[in-house]
Amino acid sequence: MKKIVYGILATLSGLVLLFSYRTSLGEAVPTDVQPAQAAPSVATPHSAATPSASTTPTASASASASPSGAAPAATSGLTDGTFTGSATNTRYGPVQVQITVTGGKIVDVQAVEYPTDNSRDRQINERAIPQLVSETLNAQSADIHFVSGATYTSQGYLDSLQSAIDQANA
């Protein structure tokens, strides 16, 4: 009789936990994605981390590279150029982000380094990196949502992104 009672209590507890679980996926998926934003560019990862950040100014601005419908830029005072954030070590490997700023806005984001050591890393990051890039282009800042299931990559991406934005603010 005790086993039946414990089984019922465990089932009810499991159902309560299941129905009370909230994901952030609903907020992370933009509703007005345009074709240019649907497949953001993601660079091939490099195996060597570059702890120093590099800055390369751009020569020309392209108005069509800016995502339309983006939120007002909280970082509107950014210096034009390409800025590489510092590599952030995560549990599964380093993550490094590079941003391109034109007209004071972030127009391109590339993850130049991220974990790819095994098939699980590649599977997680081929889903997470494009979502993080899209969030960055929409937010125009490092105030973005993490990707569920890719917490370590999201944290490393956010830290490196903030480093690149800090360079662009200088």
PDB file of C-alpha atoms in Angstrom:
ATOM      1  CA  MET A   1       0.000   0.000   0.000  1.00  0.00           C
ATOM      2  CA  LYS A   2       2.894   2.368   0.831  1.00  0.00           C
ATOM      3  CA  LYS A   3       4.414   1.852  -2.620  1.00  0.00           C
ATOM      4  CA  ILE A   4       1.169   2.883  -4.306  1.00  0.00           C
ATOM      5  CA  VAL A   5       0.907   6.050  -2.199  1.00  0.00           C
ATOM      6  CA  TYR A   6       4.550   6.942  -2.882  1.00  0.00           C
ATOM      7  CA  GLY A   7       4.046   6.259  -6.585  1.00  0.00           C
ATOM      8  CA  ILE A   8       1.025   8.563  -6.748  1.00  0.00           C
ATOM      9  CA  LEU A   9       2.846  11.307  -4.812  1.00  0.00           C
ATOM     10  CA  ALA A  10       5.891  11.037  -7.074  1.00  0.00           C
ATOM     11  CA  THR A  11       3.695  11.222 -10.183  1.00  0.00           C
ATOM     12  CA  LEU A  12       1.842  14.288  -8.870  1.00  0.00           C
ATOM     13  CA  SER A  13       5.125  15.976  -7.938  1.00  0.00           C
ATOM     14  CA  GLY A  14       6.516  15.266 -11.387  1.00  0.00           C
ATOM     15  CA  LEU A  15       3.432  16.704 -13.078  1.00  0.00           C
ATOM     16  CA  VAL A  16       3.543  19.854 -10.945  1.00  0.00           C
ATOM     17  CA  LEU A  17       7.223  20.362 -11.808  1.00  0.00           C
ATOM     18  CA  LEU A  18       6.600  19.656 -15.482  1.00  0.00           C
ATOM     19  CA  PHE A  19       3.771  22.150 -15.843  1.00  0.00           C
ATOM     20  CA  SER A  20       5.505  24.857 -13.798  1.00  0.00           C
ATOM     21  CA  TYR A  21       8.727  24.753 -15.873  1.00  0.00           C
ATOM     22  CA  ARG A  22       9.198  27.911 -17.944  1.00  0.00           C
ATOM     23  CA  THR A  23      11.582  28.255 -20.834  1.00  0.00           C
ATOM     24  CA  SER A  24      12.993  31.453 -22.292  1.00  0.00           C
ATOM     25  CA  LEU A  25      12.603  30.218 -25.867  1.00  0.00           C
ATOM     26  CA  GLY A  26       9.390  32.188 -26.440  1.00  0.00           C
ATOM     27  CA  GLU A  27      11.153  35.483 -25.764  1.00  0.00           C
ATOM     28  CA  ALA A  28      14.329  34.565 -27.663  1.00  0.00           C
ATOM     29  CA  VAL A  29      12.642  33.916 -31.018  1.00  0.00           C
ATOM     30  CA  PRO A  30      11.985  37.187 -32.875  1.00  0.00           C
ATOM     31  CA  THR A  31       8.585  37.412 -34.526  1.00  0.00           C
ATOM     32  CA  ASP A  32       9.586  39.705 -37.378  1.00  0.00           C
ATOM     33  CA  VAL A  33      12.726  38.009 -38.672  1.00  0.00           C
ATOM     34  CA  GLN A  34      13.701  39.143 -42.121  1.00  0.00           C
ATOM     35  CA  PRO A  35      15.688  36.955 -44.540  1.00  0.00           C
ATOM     36  CA  ALA A  36      18.936  38.811 -43.851  1.00  0.00           C
ATOM     37  CA  GLN A  37      18.593  38.069 -40.132  1.00  0.00           C
ATOM     38  CA  ALA A  38      17.401  34.500 -40.485  1.00  0.00           C
ATOM     39  CA  ALA A  39      20.891  33.185 -41.221  1.00  0.00           C
ATOM     40  CA  PRO A  40      23.422  35.405 -39.455  1.00  0.00           C
ATOM     41  CA  SER A  41      27.017  34.849 -40.366  1.00  0.00           C
ATOM     42  CA  VAL A  42      28.997  32.594 -38.073  1.00  0.00           C
ATOM     43  CA  ALA A  43      32.697  32.336 -38.651  1.00  0.00           C
ATOM     44  CA  THR A  44      34.599  29.076 -38.604  1.00  0.00           C
ATOM     45  CA  PRO A  45      36.131  28.685 -35.139  1.00  0.00           C
ATOM     46  CA  HIS A  46      39.843  29.073 -34.677  1.00  0.00           C
ATOM     47  CA  SER A  47      41.718  26.728 -32.390  1.00  0.00           C
ATOM     48  CA  ALA A  48      44.113  29.316 -30.986  1.00  0.00           C
ATOM     49  CA  ALA A  49      42.782  31.871 -28.530  1.00  0.00           C
ATOM     50  CA  THR A  50      43.990  35.416 -28.898  1.00  0.00           C
ATOM     51  CA  PRO A  51      43.859  36.953 -25.429  1.00  0.00           C
ATOM     52  CA  SER A  52      44.543  40.435 -26.732  1.00  0.00           C
ATOM     53  CA  ALA A  53      41.762  42.247 -28.492  1.00  0.00           C
ATOM     54  CA  SER A  54      42.257  43.631 -31.968  1.00  0.00           C
ATOM     55  CA  THR A  55      40.669  46.621 -33.620  1.00  0.00           C
ATOM     56  CA  THR A  56      40.401  47.121 -37.366  1.00  0.00           C
ATOM     57  CA  PRO A  57      38.634  50.255 -38.625  1.00  0.00           C
ATOM     58  CA  THR A  58      36.315  49.849 -41.575  1.00  0.00           C
ATOM     59  CA  ALA A  59      36.632  52.013 -44.638  1.00  0.00           C
ATOM     60  CA  SER A  60      33.030  52.295 -45.793  1.00  0.00           C
ATOM     61  CA  ALA A  61      29.557  52.045 -44.348  1.00  0.00           C
ATOM     62  CA  SER A  62      26.737  50.039 -45.853  1.00  0.00           C
ATOM     63  CA  ALA A  63      23.214  51.033 -44.898  1.00  0.00           C
ATOM     64  CA  SER A  64      21.798  47.731 -46.106  1.00  0.00           C
ATOM     65  CA  ALA A  65      23.922  45.776 -43.616  1.00  0.00           C
ATOM     66  CA  SER A  66      22.008  47.233 -40.678  1.00  0.00           C
ATOM     67  CA  PRO A  67      19.127  45.056 -39.460  1.00  0.00           C
ATOM     68  CA  SER A  68      15.821  46.773 -40.110  1.00  0.00           C
ATOM     69  CA  GLY A  69      13.309  46.793 -37.318  1.00  0.00           C
ATOM     70  CA  ALA A  70      16.053  46.695 -34.682  1.00  0.00           C
ATOM     71  CA  ALA A  71      15.360  48.243 -31.311  1.00  0.00           C
ATOM     72  CA  PRO A  72      16.776  51.713 -30.681  1.00  0.00           C
ATOM     73  CA  ALA A  73      20.472  51.362 -30.032  1.00  0.00           C
ATOM     74  CA  ALA A  74      21.400  51.589 -26.385  1.00  0.00           C
ATOM     75  CA  THR A  75      24.997  51.704 -27.611  1.00  0.00           C
ATOM     76  CA  SER A  76      24.556  54.457 -30.218  1.00  0.00           C
ATOM     77  CA  GLY A  77      27.906  56.036 -29.356  1.00  0.00           C
ATOM     78  CA  LEU A  78      29.961  53.138 -30.696  1.00  0.00           C
ATOM     79  CA  THR A  79      33.060  53.830 -32.773  1.00  0.00           C
ATOM     80  CA  ASP A  80      32.977  52.418 -36.297  1.00  0.00           C
ATOM     81  CA  GLY A  81      35.279  49.470 -36.892  1.00  0.00           C
ATOM     82  CA  THR A  82      35.723  45.793 -36.180  1.00  0.00           C
ATOM     83  CA  PHE A  83      36.315  44.823 -32.565  1.00  0.00           C
ATOM     84  CA  THR A  84      37.284  41.401 -31.243  1.00  0.00           C
ATOM     85  CA  GLY A  85      36.354  40.670 -27.660  1.00  0.00           C
ATOM     86  CA  SER A  86      38.645  38.807 -25.341  1.00  0.00           C
ATOM     87  CA  ALA A  87      38.412  35.021 -25.454  1.00  0.00           C
ATOM     88  CA  THR A  88      36.370  33.740 -22.521  1.00  0.00           C
ATOM     89  CA  ASN A  89      37.180  30.291 -21.202  1.00  0.00           C
ATOM     90  CA  THR A  90      34.135  28.136 -20.458  1.00  0.00           C
ATOM     91  CA  ARG A  91      33.792  24.627 -19.103  1.00  0.00           C
ATOM     92  CA  TYR A  92      33.801  23.243 -22.655  1.00  0.00           C
ATOM     93  CA  GLY A  93      36.290  25.582 -24.305  1.00  0.00           C
ATOM     94  CA  PRO A  94      36.923  29.229 -25.177  1.00  0.00           C
ATOM     95  CA  VAL A  95      34.331  31.520 -26.775  1.00  0.00           C
ATOM     96  CA  GLN A  96      35.292  34.691 -28.638  1.00  0.00           C
ATOM     97  CA  VAL A  97      33.080  37.217 -30.424  1.00  0.00           C
ATOM     98  CA  GLN A  98      33.864  39.839 -33.065  1.00  0.00           C
ATOM     99  CA  ILE A  99      31.531  42.750 -33.847  1.00  0.00           C
ATOM    100  CA  THR A 100      31.483  45.156 -36.747  1.00  0.00           C
ATOM    101  CA  VAL A 101      30.133  48.632 -36.069  1.00  0.00           C
ATOM    102  CA  THR A 102      28.989  50.971 -38.833  1.00  0.00           C
ATOM    103  CA  GLY A 103      27.219  54.257 -38.215  1.00  0.00           C
ATOM    104  CA  GLY A 104      27.375  53.681 -34.462  1.00  0.00           C
ATOM    105  CA  LYS A 105      25.376  50.433 -34.726  1.00  0.00           C
ATOM    106  CA  ILE A 106      26.370  46.792 -34.573  1.00  0.00           C
ATOM    107  CA  VAL A 107      25.850  45.501 -38.113  1.00  0.00           C
ATOM    108  CA  ASP A 108      27.646  42.146 -37.934  1.00  0.00           C
ATOM    109  CA  VAL A 109      28.511  39.692 -35.185  1.00  0.00           C
ATOM    110  CA  GLN A 110      30.665  36.623 -35.629  1.00  0.00           C
ATOM    111  CA  ALA A 111      31.622  33.958 -33.134  1.00  0.00           C
ATOM    112  CA  VAL A 112      35.242  33.496 -34.162  1.00  0.00           C
ATOM    113  CA  GLU A 113      35.885  30.802 -31.568  1.00  0.00           C
ATOM    114  CA  TYR A 114      33.597  28.398 -29.734  1.00  0.00           C
ATOM    115  CA  PRO A 115      33.670  24.766 -28.544  1.00  0.00           C
ATOM    116  CA  THR A 116      33.656  22.182 -31.367  1.00  0.00           C
ATOM    117  CA  ASP A 117      35.622  19.340 -29.780  1.00  0.00           C
ATOM    118  CA  ASN A 118      32.865  16.747 -30.071  1.00  0.00           C
ATOM    119  CA  SER A 119      29.578  16.200 -31.857  1.00  0.00           C
ATOM    120  CA  ARG A 120      27.528  17.355 -28.850  1.00  0.00           C
ATOM    121  CA  ASP A 121      29.419  20.682 -28.728  1.00  0.00           C
ATOM    122  CA  ARG A 122      28.864  21.165 -32.458  1.00  0.00           C
ATOM    123  CA  GLN A 123      25.165  20.286 -32.159  1.00  0.00           C
ATOM    124  CA  ILE A 124      24.581  22.729 -29.293  1.00  0.00           C
ATOM    125  CA  ASN A 125      26.547  25.574 -30.859  1.00  0.00           C
ATOM    126  CA  GLU A 126      25.102  25.285 -34.373  1.00  0.00           C
ATOM    127  CA  ARG A 127      21.762  26.076 -32.724  1.00  0.00           C
ATOM    128  CA  ALA A 128      22.925  28.510 -30.027  1.00  0.00           C
ATOM    129  CA  ILE A 129      25.359  30.778 -31.894  1.00  0.00           C
ATOM    130  CA  PRO A 130      22.860  31.968 -34.562  1.00  0.00           C
ATOM    131  CA  GLN A 131      20.290  32.706 -31.837  1.00  0.00           C
ATOM    132  CA  LEU A 132      22.835  34.688 -29.816  1.00  0.00           C
ATOM    133  CA  VAL A 133      23.929  36.617 -32.928  1.00  0.00           C
ATOM    134  CA  SER A 134      20.305  37.435 -33.785  1.00  0.00           C
ATOM    135  CA  GLU A 135      19.634  38.591 -30.220  1.00  0.00           C
ATOM    136  CA  THR A 136      22.723  40.829 -30.345  1.00  0.00           C
ATOM    137  CA  LEU A 137      21.729  42.447 -33.639  1.00  0.00           C
ATOM    138  CA  ASN A 138      18.206  43.088 -32.344  1.00  0.00           C
ATOM    139  CA  ALA A 139      19.276  44.401 -28.917  1.00  0.00           C
ATOM    140  CA  GLN A 140      22.318  46.358 -30.198  1.00  0.00           C
ATOM    141  CA  SER A 141      23.907  45.611 -26.821  1.00  0.00           C
ATOM    142  CA  ALA A 142      25.004  42.773 -24.555  1.00  0.00           C
ATOM    143  CA  ASP A 143      21.581  42.788 -22.875  1.00  0.00           C
ATOM    144  CA  ILE A 144      20.477  39.508 -24.455  1.00  0.00           C
ATOM    145  CA  HIS A 145      18.823  36.265 -23.347  1.00  0.00           C
ATOM    146  CA  PHE A 146      20.774  33.068 -22.839  1.00  0.00           C
ATOM    147  CA  VAL A 147      19.972  30.083 -25.049  1.00  0.00           C
ATOM    148  CA  SER A 148      18.388  27.267 -23.081  1.00  0.00           C
ATOM    149  CA  GLY A 149      20.637  24.207 -23.161  1.00  0.00           C
ATOM    150  CA  ALA A 150      23.725  26.272 -24.041  1.00  0.00           C
ATOM    151  CA  THR A 151      24.353  28.086 -20.772  1.00  0.00           C
ATOM    152  CA  TYR A 152      28.153  27.906 -20.848  1.00  0.00           C
ATOM    153  CA  THR A 153      28.376  29.025 -24.474  1.00  0.00           C
ATOM    154  CA  SER A 154      25.858  31.816 -23.788  1.00  0.00           C
ATOM    155  CA  GLN A 155      27.846  33.100 -20.793  1.00  0.00           C
ATOM    156  CA  GLY A 156      31.144  32.991 -22.696  1.00  0.00           C
ATOM    157  CA  TYR A 157      29.524  34.701 -25.696  1.00  0.00           C
ATOM    158  CA  LEU A 158      28.050  37.419 -23.475  1.00  0.00           C
ATOM    159  CA  ASP A 159      31.369  38.086 -21.702  1.00  0.00           C
ATOM    160  CA  SER A 160      33.311  38.301 -24.973  1.00  0.00           C
ATOM    161  CA  LEU A 161      30.569  40.428 -26.578  1.00  0.00           C
ATOM    162  CA  GLN A 162      30.691  42.887 -23.678  1.00  0.00           C
ATOM    163  CA  SER A 163      34.468  43.079 -24.063  1.00  0.00           C
ATOM    164  CA  ALA A 164      34.090  43.947 -27.772  1.00  0.00           C
ATOM    165  CA  ILE A 165      31.383  46.547 -27.031  1.00  0.00           C
ATOM    166  CA  ASP A 166      33.594  48.089 -24.339  1.00  0.00           C
ATOM    167  CA  GLN A 167      36.351  48.487 -26.942  1.00  0.00           C
ATOM    168  CA  ALA A 168      33.895  50.111 -29.361  1.00  0.00           C
ATOM    169  CA  ASN A 169      32.855  52.568 -26.623  1.00  0.00           C
ATOM    170  CA  ALA A 170      36.434  53.652 -25.961  1.00  0.00           C
TER     171      ALA A 170
END
